[in-house]
Coordinates of C-alpha atoms and ligand atoms in Angstrom, one line a residue:
M1 CA 39.8 19.6 15.7
I2 CA 43.0 17.7 16.6
M3 CA 40.9 15.0 18.3
D4 CA 38.8 14.8 15.2
L5 CA 41.9 14.4 13.0
R6 CA 43.3 11.8 15.3
N7 CA 40.0 9.9 15.3
S8 CA 39.8 9.9 11.6
V9 CA 43.4 8.7 11.2
L10 CA 42.6 6.0 13.6
A11 CA 39.4 5.2 11.9
T12 CA 41.1 5.0 8.5
F13 CA 43.8 2.7 10.0
L14 CA 41.2 0.5 11.6
S15 CA 39.0 0.3 8.6
G16 CA 42.1 -0.6 6.7
V17 CA 42.7 -3.5 9.0
L18 CA 39.1 -4.4 8.7
M19 CA 39.3 -4.4 4.9
L20 CA 42.3 -6.7 5.1
T21 CA 40.4 -8.9 7.4
T22 CA 37.4 -8.9 5.2
S23 CA 39.3 -9.5 2.1
S24 CA 41.2 -12.4 3.6
C25 CA 38.1 -14.5 3.7
K26 CA 36.5 -13.0 0.6
E27 CA 37.4 -15.7 -1.8
T28 CA 35.3 -18.2 0.2
Y29 CA 32.1 -16.1 -0.5
P30 CA 29.8 -17.7 -3.0
P31 CA 29.3 -15.4 -6.0
T32 CA 26.4 -13.0 -5.5
N33 CA 24.3 -11.3 -8.1
L34 CA 21.9 -8.5 -7.2
T35 CA 19.9 -9.0 -10.3
Q36 CA 18.9 -12.5 -9.3
H37 CA 17.0 -11.2 -6.3
S38 CA 13.3 -10.9 -6.8
V39 CA 12.2 -7.4 -6.0
I40 CA 8.5 -6.5 -6.4
P41 CA 7.7 -4.0 -7.8
L42 CA 10.5 -4.3 -10.2
P43 CA 12.9 -1.3 -9.7
A44 CA 13.6 1.2 -12.5
S45 CA 17.2 0.0 -12.8
V46 CA 19.4 -2.6 -11.1
M47 CA 23.1 -2.9 -11.8
A48 CA 25.0 -5.8 -10.2
T49 CA 28.7 -5.4 -9.3
N50 CA 29.0 -9.0 -8.1
Q51 CA 30.7 -8.5 -4.8
T52 CA 29.5 -8.8 -1.3
F53 CA 28.4 -6.6 1.6
V54 CA 28.5 -8.6 4.8
L55 CA 25.8 -7.8 7.2
D56 CA 27.0 -8.9 10.6
E57 CA 26.6 -7.7 14.1
E58 CA 29.3 -5.1 13.7
V59 CA 27.3 -3.1 11.2
S60 CA 26.3 0.3 12.3
I61 CA 23.5 2.4 10.8
R62 CA 24.4 6.0 10.2
V63 CA 22.3 9.0 9.4
E64 CA 23.2 12.5 8.7
E65 CA 22.3 14.8 11.6
G66 CA 19.5 17.3 11.5
D67 CA 16.5 15.6 9.8
E68 CA 14.3 13.8 12.3
S69 CA 12.3 12.1 9.5
F70 CA 15.5 10.6 8.1
K71 CA 16.5 9.5 11.6
N72 CA 13.1 7.8 12.0
E73 CA 13.8 5.8 8.9
A74 CA 17.2 4.8 10.2
L75 CA 15.6 3.7 13.5
R76 CA 13.0 1.7 11.6
L77 CA 15.7 -0.1 9.7
A78 CA 17.6 -0.8 13.0
E79 CA 14.4 -2.2 14.5
M80 CA 13.7 -4.4 11.6
L81 CA 17.2 -5.9 11.8
R82 CA 16.9 -6.2 15.6
N83 CA 13.6 -8.1 15.4
A84 CA 15.0 -10.4 12.8
T85 CA 18.4 -11.1 14.3
G86 CA 17.9 -10.4 18.0
H87 CA 21.0 -8.1 17.8
D88 CA 20.9 -4.4 18.7
F89 CA 22.2 -2.4 15.7
E90 CA 23.4 1.1 16.7
V91 CA 22.1 4.2 15.0
E92 CA 24.8 6.8 14.9
E93 CA 25.4 10.1 13.3
A94 CA 27.0 9.9 9.9
D95 CA 30.1 11.9 10.6
K96 CA 31.2 9.8 13.6
P97 CA 34.2 7.8 12.5
A98 CA 33.6 4.1 11.8
W99 CA 35.8 2.2 14.3
F100 CA 35.0 -1.1 12.9
G101 CA 32.4 -2.9 10.9
N102 CA 30.6 -2.1 7.7
S103 CA 28.1 0.7 7.7
I104 CA 24.6 1.4 6.4
M105 CA 24.2 5.1 5.5
I106 CA 20.9 6.9 5.3
K107 CA 21.5 10.0 3.3
K108 CA 19.7 13.0 2.0
A109 CA 20.1 13.6 -1.7
A110 CA 21.4 16.9 -2.7
E111 CA 18.6 19.2 -4.0
G112 CA 18.6 19.2 -7.7
Q113 CA 19.6 15.5 -8.0
P114 CA 17.8 13.9 -10.9
L115 CA 15.6 11.9 -8.6
P116 CA 11.9 12.1 -8.1
A117 CA 10.7 13.1 -4.6
S118 CA 9.7 9.5 -3.6
G119 CA 12.6 7.8 -5.4
Y120 CA 15.7 6.4 -3.9
V121 CA 19.2 5.1 -4.7
L122 CA 20.3 1.9 -3.0
D123 CA 24.0 1.7 -3.4
I124 CA 25.6 -1.5 -2.0
Q125 CA 29.3 -1.5 -1.9
E126 CA 31.6 -3.9 -0.1
T127 CA 31.9 -2.0 3.1
Q128 CA 29.1 0.5 2.8
L129 CA 25.5 0.3 1.9
S130 CA 23.7 3.5 1.4
I131 CA 20.1 4.6 0.8
T132 CA 19.9 8.1 -0.6
A133 CA 16.6 10.0 -1.2
L134 CA 15.1 13.5 -1.2
S135 CA 12.4 12.5 1.3
A136 CA 11.9 10.1 4.2
E137 CA 9.3 8.4 1.9
G138 CA 12.0 7.7 -0.6
V139 CA 14.2 6.2 2.2
F140 CA 11.3 4.1 3.3
Y141 CA 11.0 2.6 -0.2
G142 CA 14.7 1.9 -0.3
I143 CA 14.4 0.1 3.0
Q144 CA 11.5 -2.0 1.6
T145 CA 13.8 -3.0 -1.4
L146 CA 16.6 -3.9 1.0
R147 CA 14.1 -6.0 3.0
Q148 CA 13.3 -8.0 -0.1
I149 CA 16.9 -8.5 -0.9
L150 CA 17.5 -10.0 2.5
P151 CA 16.4 -13.6 3.1
S152 CA 12.8 -14.1 4.0
Q153 CA 13.8 -14.9 7.6
V154 CA 13.9 -11.1 8.0
E155 CA 10.2 -11.3 8.2
K156 CA 10.3 -13.4 11.3
T157 CA 11.3 -12.7 14.9
G158 CA 14.8 -13.9 15.8
E159 CA 15.3 -16.1 12.7
L160 CA 17.8 -14.2 10.6
Q161 CA 21.2 -15.7 11.3
S162 CA 24.0 -13.2 10.8
P163 CA 26.2 -12.8 8.9
V164 CA 24.0 -12.3 5.8
L165 CA 25.6 -11.8 2.4
I166 CA 24.1 -8.9 0.4
P167 CA 25.2 -8.7 -3.2
T168 CA 26.6 -5.4 -4.3
G169 CA 25.3 -3.1 -6.9
I170 CA 23.2 0.0 -7.5
I171 CA 19.4 0.2 -7.6
R172 CA 17.9 3.5 -8.8
D173 CA 14.2 3.5 -8.4
W174 CA 11.1 5.7 -8.4
P175 CA 7.3 5.2 -9.0
Q176 CA 5.4 5.8 -12.2
Y177 CA 2.2 6.8 -10.5
E178 CA 1.6 8.9 -7.5
Y179 CA -1.4 6.9 -6.2
R180 CA -0.9 3.2 -5.7
G181 CA -3.8 1.9 -3.7
M182 CA -5.9 -0.9 -2.3
M183 CA -9.5 -0.5 -1.1
L184 CA -10.8 -2.5 1.8
D185 CA -14.6 -2.8 2.2
V186 CA -15.2 -2.9 6.0
A187 CA -19.0 -2.3 5.5
R188 CA -20.2 -5.7 4.0
H189 CA -18.2 -7.4 6.8
F190 CA -16.4 -5.5 9.5
F191 CA -12.7 -5.9 10.0
D192 CA -11.2 -4.6 13.2
V193 CA -8.2 -2.4 13.9
P194 CA -5.6 -5.2 14.2
A195 CA -6.8 -6.7 10.8
V196 CA -6.5 -3.3 9.1
K197 CA -3.1 -2.8 10.6
K198 CA -2.0 -6.1 9.1
V199 CA -3.2 -5.1 5.7
I200 CA -1.2 -1.8 6.1
D201 CA 1.9 -3.8 7.0
Y202 CA 1.5 -5.9 3.8
L203 CA 0.9 -2.9 1.6
A204 CA 4.0 -1.2 2.9
L205 CA 6.3 -4.0 1.7
Y206 CA 5.1 -3.5 -1.9
K207 CA 5.3 0.3 -1.9
I208 CA 1.6 0.8 -2.0
N209 CA 0.9 4.2 -0.6
T210 CA -2.9 4.5 -0.3
L211 CA -5.5 2.5 1.6
H212 CA -9.1 3.5 0.7
L213 CA -11.5 2.4 3.4
H214 CA -15.1 1.8 2.2
L215 CA -16.7 2.8 5.5
S216 CA -20.4 2.7 4.8
D217 CA -22.8 0.7 2.7
D218 CA -26.3 -0.8 2.8
Q219 CA -25.2 -3.5 5.3
G220 CA -23.3 -1.4 7.8
W221 CA -22.0 2.0 8.9
R222 CA -18.5 1.6 10.3
I223 CA -17.3 5.0 11.5
E224 CA -18.4 6.9 14.6
I225 CA -20.1 10.2 13.9
E226 CA -20.7 12.1 17.1
S227 CA -23.5 14.3 15.7
W228 CA -25.3 11.3 14.4
P229 CA -24.6 8.5 16.9
N230 CA -27.3 6.1 15.8
L231 CA -25.4 5.5 12.5
T232 CA -23.0 3.2 14.4
T233 CA -25.1 2.0 17.4
H234 CA -27.9 0.9 15.1
G235 CA -26.5 1.1 11.6
G236 CA -23.2 -0.6 12.5
S237 CA -24.9 -3.5 14.4
T238 CA -25.0 -6.1 11.6
E239 CA -23.3 -7.2 8.3
V240 CA -23.8 -9.5 5.3
G241 CA -25.1 -12.8 6.6
G242 CA -26.4 -11.3 9.8
G243 CA -23.2 -11.2 12.0
E244 CA -22.7 -8.6 14.7
G245 CA -20.9 -6.0 12.5
G246 CA -19.0 -3.4 14.4
F247 CA -17.5 0.0 13.8
F248 CA -14.4 2.2 14.3
T249 CA -14.6 4.7 17.1
K250 CA -13.0 8.0 16.4
E251 CA -9.9 6.8 18.4
D252 CA -9.8 3.6 16.3
Y253 CA -9.9 5.6 13.1
K254 CA -7.2 8.0 14.3
E255 CA -5.0 5.0 15.3
I256 CA -5.4 3.5 11.8
V257 CA -4.5 6.9 10.2
A258 CA -1.4 7.3 12.3
Y259 CA -0.3 3.7 11.9
A260 CA -0.6 4.0 8.1
G261 CA 1.0 7.5 8.1
D262 CA 4.1 6.1 9.8
K263 CA 4.4 3.7 6.8
H264 CA 3.9 6.5 4.3
I265 CA 0.4 5.3 3.5
T266 CA -2.5 7.7 3.1
I267 CA -6.0 6.7 4.3
V268 CA -8.8 7.7 1.9
P269 CA -12.1 7.5 3.7
E270 CA -15.2 6.7 1.7
I271 CA -18.8 7.4 2.6
D272 CA -20.8 5.9 -0.3
M273 CA -23.8 8.1 -1.3
P274 CA -26.6 8.7 -2.3
G275 CA -27.1 5.0 -3.0
H276 CA -25.5 2.2 -0.8
T277 CA -27.0 4.0 2.2
N278 CA -29.4 1.6 3.8
A279 CA -27.5 1.5 7.1
A280 CA -28.0 5.3 7.4
L281 CA -31.6 5.2 6.2
A282 CA -32.3 2.5 8.9
S283 CA -30.7 4.6 11.6
Y284 CA -32.4 8.0 10.8
P285 CA -36.0 8.1 9.5
E286 CA -35.6 11.8 8.4
L287 CA -33.1 10.8 5.7
N288 CA -35.9 8.9 3.9
C289 CA -38.3 10.7 1.6
D290 CA -41.2 9.1 3.3
G291 CA -39.8 9.8 6.7
K292 CA -39.8 6.2 7.7
A293 CA -36.7 4.2 8.8
T294 CA -35.9 1.2 6.6
E295 CA -35.0 -2.2 8.1
L296 CA -31.4 -3.2 8.5
Y297 CA -30.1 -5.2 5.5
T298 CA -27.9 -8.3 5.6
G299 CA -28.1 -9.5 2.0
M300 CA -25.9 -8.8 -1.0
K301 CA -28.1 -6.9 -3.5
V302 CA -27.1 -3.4 -4.6
G303 CA -28.9 -0.4 -6.0
F304 CA -32.1 -0.3 -3.8
S305 CA -31.3 2.5 -1.4
T306 CA -31.1 6.3 -1.8
L307 CA -30.8 9.3 0.4
C308 CA -33.6 11.8 -0.1
T309 CA -31.9 14.3 -2.4
D310 CA -34.5 17.1 -2.1
K311 CA -34.5 17.4 1.7
E312 CA -32.2 19.9 3.3
I313 CA -31.6 17.6 6.2
T314 CA -29.8 15.3 3.8
Y315 CA -27.2 18.0 3.2
E316 CA -26.9 18.8 6.9
F317 CA -26.2 15.1 7.4
V318 CA -23.6 14.9 4.6
N319 CA -21.9 18.1 5.9
D320 CA -21.7 16.7 9.5
V321 CA -20.3 13.4 8.3
V322 CA -17.8 14.8 5.9
R323 CA -16.7 17.4 8.5
E324 CA -16.1 14.9 11.3
I325 CA -14.2 12.5 9.1
A326 CA -12.2 15.2 7.3
E327 CA -11.1 16.6 10.6
M328 CA -9.4 13.2 11.4
T329 CA -8.0 12.7 7.9
P330 CA -4.6 14.3 7.0
G331 CA -4.7 13.0 3.4
P332 CA -6.0 15.2 0.6
W333 CA -8.9 13.0 -0.5
F334 CA -12.5 12.2 0.5
H335 CA -14.3 9.6 -1.4
I336 CA -18.1 10.1 -1.8
G337 CA -18.9 6.9 -3.6
G338 CA -21.7 7.7 -6.1
D339 CA -21.8 4.2 -7.6
E340 CA -24.9 2.1 -8.5
S341 CA -27.4 4.7 -7.4
H342 CA -30.1 2.8 -9.3
S343 CA -32.9 4.2 -7.1
T344 CA -32.0 7.8 -7.6
E345 CA -33.4 9.7 -10.6
Q346 CA -30.4 10.8 -12.8
E347 CA -31.3 14.5 -12.4
D348 CA -31.5 14.1 -8.6
Y349 CA -28.2 12.2 -8.7
E350 CA -26.3 14.9 -10.5
Y351 CA -27.8 17.6 -8.2
F352 CA -26.8 15.6 -5.1
M353 CA -23.3 14.8 -6.2
S354 CA -22.6 18.4 -7.1
R355 CA -23.7 19.5 -3.7
A356 CA -21.8 16.7 -1.9
R357 CA -18.7 17.7 -3.9
E358 CA -19.0 21.3 -2.7
I359 CA -19.3 20.1 0.9
V360 CA -16.1 18.0 0.5
K361 CA -14.3 21.0 -0.9
S362 CA -15.6 23.2 1.9
H363 CA -13.8 20.9 4.3
G364 CA -10.5 21.2 2.5
K365 CA -10.6 17.9 0.6
Q366 CA -10.5 16.8 -3.0
M367 CA -13.4 14.6 -4.1
I368 CA -13.0 11.0 -5.4
G369 CA -16.1 9.3 -6.8
W370 CA -16.8 6.0 -8.7
D371 CA -17.0 6.6 -12.4
E372 CA -20.7 7.5 -12.5
V373 CA -19.7 10.7 -10.7
A374 CA -18.4 11.9 -14.1
H375 CA -21.9 13.1 -14.8
A376 CA -21.8 15.7 -12.0
D377 CA -19.8 19.0 -12.0
L378 CA -16.1 18.3 -12.0
D379 CA -12.8 20.1 -12.4
E380 CA -9.2 19.3 -12.3
T381 CA -9.1 18.9 -8.5
D382 CA -11.5 15.9 -8.7
V383 CA -10.8 12.2 -9.2
V384 CA -13.0 9.7 -11.1
Q385 CA -12.4 6.1 -10.1
F386 CA -12.8 4.1 -13.3
W387 CA -14.3 0.7 -12.6
A388 CA -17.0 0.0 -15.1
K389 CA -17.8 2.4 -17.9
E390 CA -15.2 3.8 -20.4
E391 CA -17.5 6.6 -21.4
N392 CA -17.6 7.8 -17.8
A393 CA -13.8 7.8 -17.7
L394 CA -13.6 9.8 -20.9
L395 CA -16.3 12.3 -19.7
G396 CA -14.4 12.8 -16.4
V397 CA -11.2 13.6 -18.3
Q398 CA -13.0 15.9 -20.7
K399 CA -14.1 17.8 -17.6
G400 CA -10.5 18.0 -16.4
A401 CA -10.6 15.4 -13.6
K402 CA -7.9 12.8 -13.0
L403 CA -8.5 9.1 -13.2
L404 CA -7.9 6.4 -10.7
M405 CA -7.8 3.1 -12.6
S406 CA -9.7 0.1 -11.0
P407 CA -10.9 -1.8 -14.0
S408 CA -13.1 -4.5 -12.5
K409 CA -11.9 -7.2 -14.9
H410 CA -8.3 -6.8 -13.8
A411 CA -8.1 -4.9 -10.5
Y412 CA -11.0 -6.3 -8.6
I413 CA -9.3 -8.6 -6.1
D414 CA -12.7 -9.6 -4.7
M415 CA -13.2 -11.8 -7.8
K416 CA -12.6 -15.5 -7.7
Y417 CA -9.3 -16.7 -9.3
D418 CA -11.2 -19.5 -11.1
E419 CA -14.4 -21.4 -10.6
N420 CA -12.9 -23.5 -7.8
S421 CA -11.9 -20.5 -5.6
R422 CA -13.2 -20.9 -2.1
L423 CA -14.1 -17.2 -1.8
G424 CA -14.9 -14.3 -4.1
L425 CA -17.6 -13.1 -6.5
D426 CA -17.5 -13.7 -10.2
W427 CA -19.5 -11.0 -12.0
A428 CA -16.3 -9.5 -13.5
G429 CA -14.1 -12.5 -13.3
P430 CA -12.7 -15.0 -12.8
S431 CA -9.5 -13.1 -12.5
E432 CA -6.3 -15.2 -12.3
V433 CA -2.9 -13.8 -11.3
D434 CA -2.1 -13.1 -15.0
D435 CA -5.4 -11.2 -15.5
A436 CA -4.5 -9.0 -12.5
Y437 CA -1.0 -8.3 -13.9
N438 CA -1.5 -8.1 -17.7
W439 CA -2.9 -4.7 -18.2
D440 CA -1.7 -1.2 -18.5
P441 CA -3.5 1.9 -17.1
V442 CA -3.0 3.9 -20.2
H443 CA -4.4 1.4 -22.6
L444 CA -7.7 0.6 -21.1
V445 CA -9.7 3.5 -22.4
E446 CA -9.2 5.0 -25.8
G447 CA -8.3 8.7 -25.7
I448 CA -6.7 8.6 -22.3
E449 CA -3.1 9.6 -21.7
K450 CA -0.7 8.9 -18.8
V451 CA -1.1 12.5 -17.6
D452 CA -4.8 11.9 -17.1
I453 CA -4.1 9.1 -14.6
L454 CA -3.5 9.6 -10.9
G455 CA -2.8 6.0 -10.3
V456 CA -4.2 2.5 -9.7
E457 CA -6.2 0.9 -7.0
A458 CA -7.3 -2.7 -6.3
P459 CA -10.7 -2.8 -4.5
L460 CA -11.4 -5.7 -2.1
W461 CA -15.2 -5.9 -1.6
A462 CA -16.1 -7.9 1.3
E463 CA -19.4 -9.7 0.6
T464 CA -17.7 -13.1 0.8
I465 CA -14.9 -12.6 3.3
E466 CA -15.1 -12.5 7.0
M467 CA -11.6 -12.7 8.5
L468 CA -8.0 -11.7 7.9
D469 CA -7.2 -15.1 6.4
D470 CA -9.9 -14.5 3.8
I471 CA -8.5 -11.0 3.0
E472 CA -5.1 -12.6 2.5
Y473 CA -6.4 -15.3 0.2
L474 CA -8.0 -12.8 -2.2
M475 CA -5.3 -10.2 -1.8
F476 CA -2.3 -12.4 -2.4
P477 CA -0.7 -12.7 -4.7
R478 CA -2.7 -10.4 -6.9
I479 CA -1.9 -7.3 -4.9
L480 CA 1.8 -7.7 -5.8
G481 CA 0.9 -7.4 -9.5
I482 CA -1.2 -4.3 -8.9
A483 CA 1.7 -2.8 -6.9
E484 CA 4.0 -3.4 -9.8
I485 CA 1.6 -1.8 -12.3
G486 CA 1.5 1.3 -10.2
W487 CA 5.2 1.5 -9.7
T488 CA 7.1 0.0 -12.6
A489 CA 7.2 1.5 -16.1
T490 CA 5.1 -0.5 -18.6
E491 CA 8.0 -1.1 -20.9
N492 CA 9.8 -2.9 -18.1
R493 CA 6.9 -5.2 -17.3
R494 CA 6.5 -8.7 -18.8
W495 CA 4.2 -11.4 -17.4
D496 CA 6.7 -14.2 -18.3
E497 CA 9.5 -12.5 -16.3
Y498 CA 7.2 -11.4 -13.5
R499 CA 5.7 -14.8 -12.8
V500 CA 9.2 -16.1 -12.1
R501 CA 10.0 -13.2 -9.8
L502 CA 6.6 -13.7 -8.1
G503 CA 7.4 -17.4 -7.6
Q504 CA 10.4 -16.5 -5.5
H505 CA 8.1 -14.5 -3.1
R506 CA 6.5 -17.7 -1.8
D507 CA 8.9 -18.1 1.1
R508 CA 8.5 -14.4 2.1
M509 CA 4.7 -14.6 2.0
K510 CA 5.0 -17.8 4.1
A511 CA 7.4 -16.2 6.5
M512 CA 4.9 -13.3 7.0
G513 CA 2.1 -15.9 7.7
I514 CA 0.1 -14.9 4.6
D515 CA -2.5 -17.4 3.5
F516 CA -2.0 -16.8 -0.2
Y517 CA -3.5 -18.5 -3.3
E518 CA -0.9 -20.8 -4.9
S519 CA -1.8 -20.2 -8.5
P520 CA -0.9 -22.9 -11.0
L521 CA 0.3 -20.2 -13.3
V522 CA 3.3 -19.3 -11.1
P523 CA 6.5 -21.4 -10.8
W524 CA 6.7 -21.3 -7.0
Q525 CA 10.2 -21.9 -5.9
E526 CA 12.7 -21.3 -3.1
E527 CA 14.1 -17.8 -3.0
A528 CA 17.7 -17.2 -4.0
S529 CA 19.7 -17.8 -0.8
F530 CA 22.5 -15.7 0.3
F531 CA 23.1 -17.0 3.7
M532 CA 26.7 -17.5 4.6
D533 CA 27.1 -21.1 5.6
I534 CA 30.9 -20.8 6.0
E535 CA 32.7 -19.9 9.1
M536 CA 34.1 -16.4 9.5
T537 CA 37.7 -17.4 10.1
G538 CA 39.3 -14.2 8.9
E539 CA 39.7 -12.3 12.1
G540 CA 41.4 -15.1 14.0
D541 CA 43.9 -15.6 11.1
E542 CA 45.2 -12.1 11.1
Ligands
TNX1 C1 -19.9 -3.4 -7.4 S1 -17.6 -1.6 -7.8 C2 -19.9 -2.5 -6.4 C3 -19.9 -2.9 -5.0 C4 -19.9 -4.4 -4.9 C5 -18.9 -5.0 -5.9 C6 -18.7 -6.4 -5.8 C7 -18.6 -0.6 -7.2 C8 -18.3 0.8 -7.3 N1 -19.8 -1.1 -6.7 O1 -21.0 -2.3 -4.4 O2 -19.4 -4.7 -3.6 O3 -19.5 -4.7 -7.2 O4 -17.7 -6.9 -6.6

């Protein structure tokens, strides 16, 4: 007790000295303004107090004892700063006295605080910067905001020169929609684990919390199913254009799920059925009505394949596939596709989807399906992913289901930007950066309200893309706009203001090595710089 008291007296004394020290060189700081920093998605509220928090090597990161998940976030922040600066930042318990240096606090919000579960408060004062949240997820989002306030060198190894000036102020922030997603099609072309991890890294920075993996289609089956091994050995052996394809082993898939989970991103697996199934039909003759295996397919047509909906073996197959994948998937959702089943009779389609949905439920998951699935049995636990037909979206809502908004005209990031784009399709496009930003989930379909909407998702179909660079080109910068639509309140969003903020993300995307599309609609410019070019002379002067 006495020791504690002495310590705290000493700490107060020392921090007093430090404040003097700090204040002695304060007038040489350039003015800072938190609101001039480009944060995407735009936070709910930003208030600048125009002073400076100095991030130098003396800063300690502090976290309240007891909650491992909060400590993990503190360690994550320390690691980010260590990578960027080469300096080891200590993570300490919050109640240890501060001997010297400014501190960054990771704090748990008191229950009952008017803050949504995934919201956060980033409070930057002159000697203390704190991130307060109810959940580790909220802290994570606070860290991503701080990351965007730091110079883009934070994205590179060893290039962030300390001290860094951080403008003071308060950011209070929370998302509008619970589901903010991207879909990656690994079926038309296969992308391996390192590429998927990169995509996850990118999504995390923009507070996207769901990655939907389109794991099967006519051109390839990409996930190991132990009870049906030929799906991958044969069905995974090619891709659009005839390349060698590939697939995720169960270990690969678990690795992706864990990697995403660490960044608060949920994986939604999709097995598309009863159409888009040629890879399965080529691997197992018994899934075809005529009992004959089809040929592998490497073209780009859709709508020609269907599982045989009146054979019991089909449902055994669906049950095995859903069971094996659901076992490895901690998230609540399982996507069963259901789009463009042009070779399935409507009656058979509805029968099949209703049974597939029961199977998904029996394995403890909620079903998501493309909007055609609205014609099957649905209730309030199901999700209809709107991509094409407004009447399907409405029908789904009438049955009580929630909507996931992926309007092809705006959210399909596999579309070309304009006719000169080197990659992409154009059936719903072209889709420039403003098309991808200028829409609102609530105003797409008449009769829909915000409560009907689970969230937004940007699908990236992979007919025209073969490598990570290609993913980046179609994803960036449109994915930032989609992220903002999912996070930021509609009344706070304006294209004219957004394009300026987006322009300031050029250096950050470059620092991350992202091959983005430099749209002529965006005023690309240098980010606001808050490096301290001046010498820290204060300490020697005291
Ligand atoms: C339509 S969107 C599809 C996909 C294609 C995509 C290409 C949807 C549910 N189905 O099979 O890959 O267009 O843009």
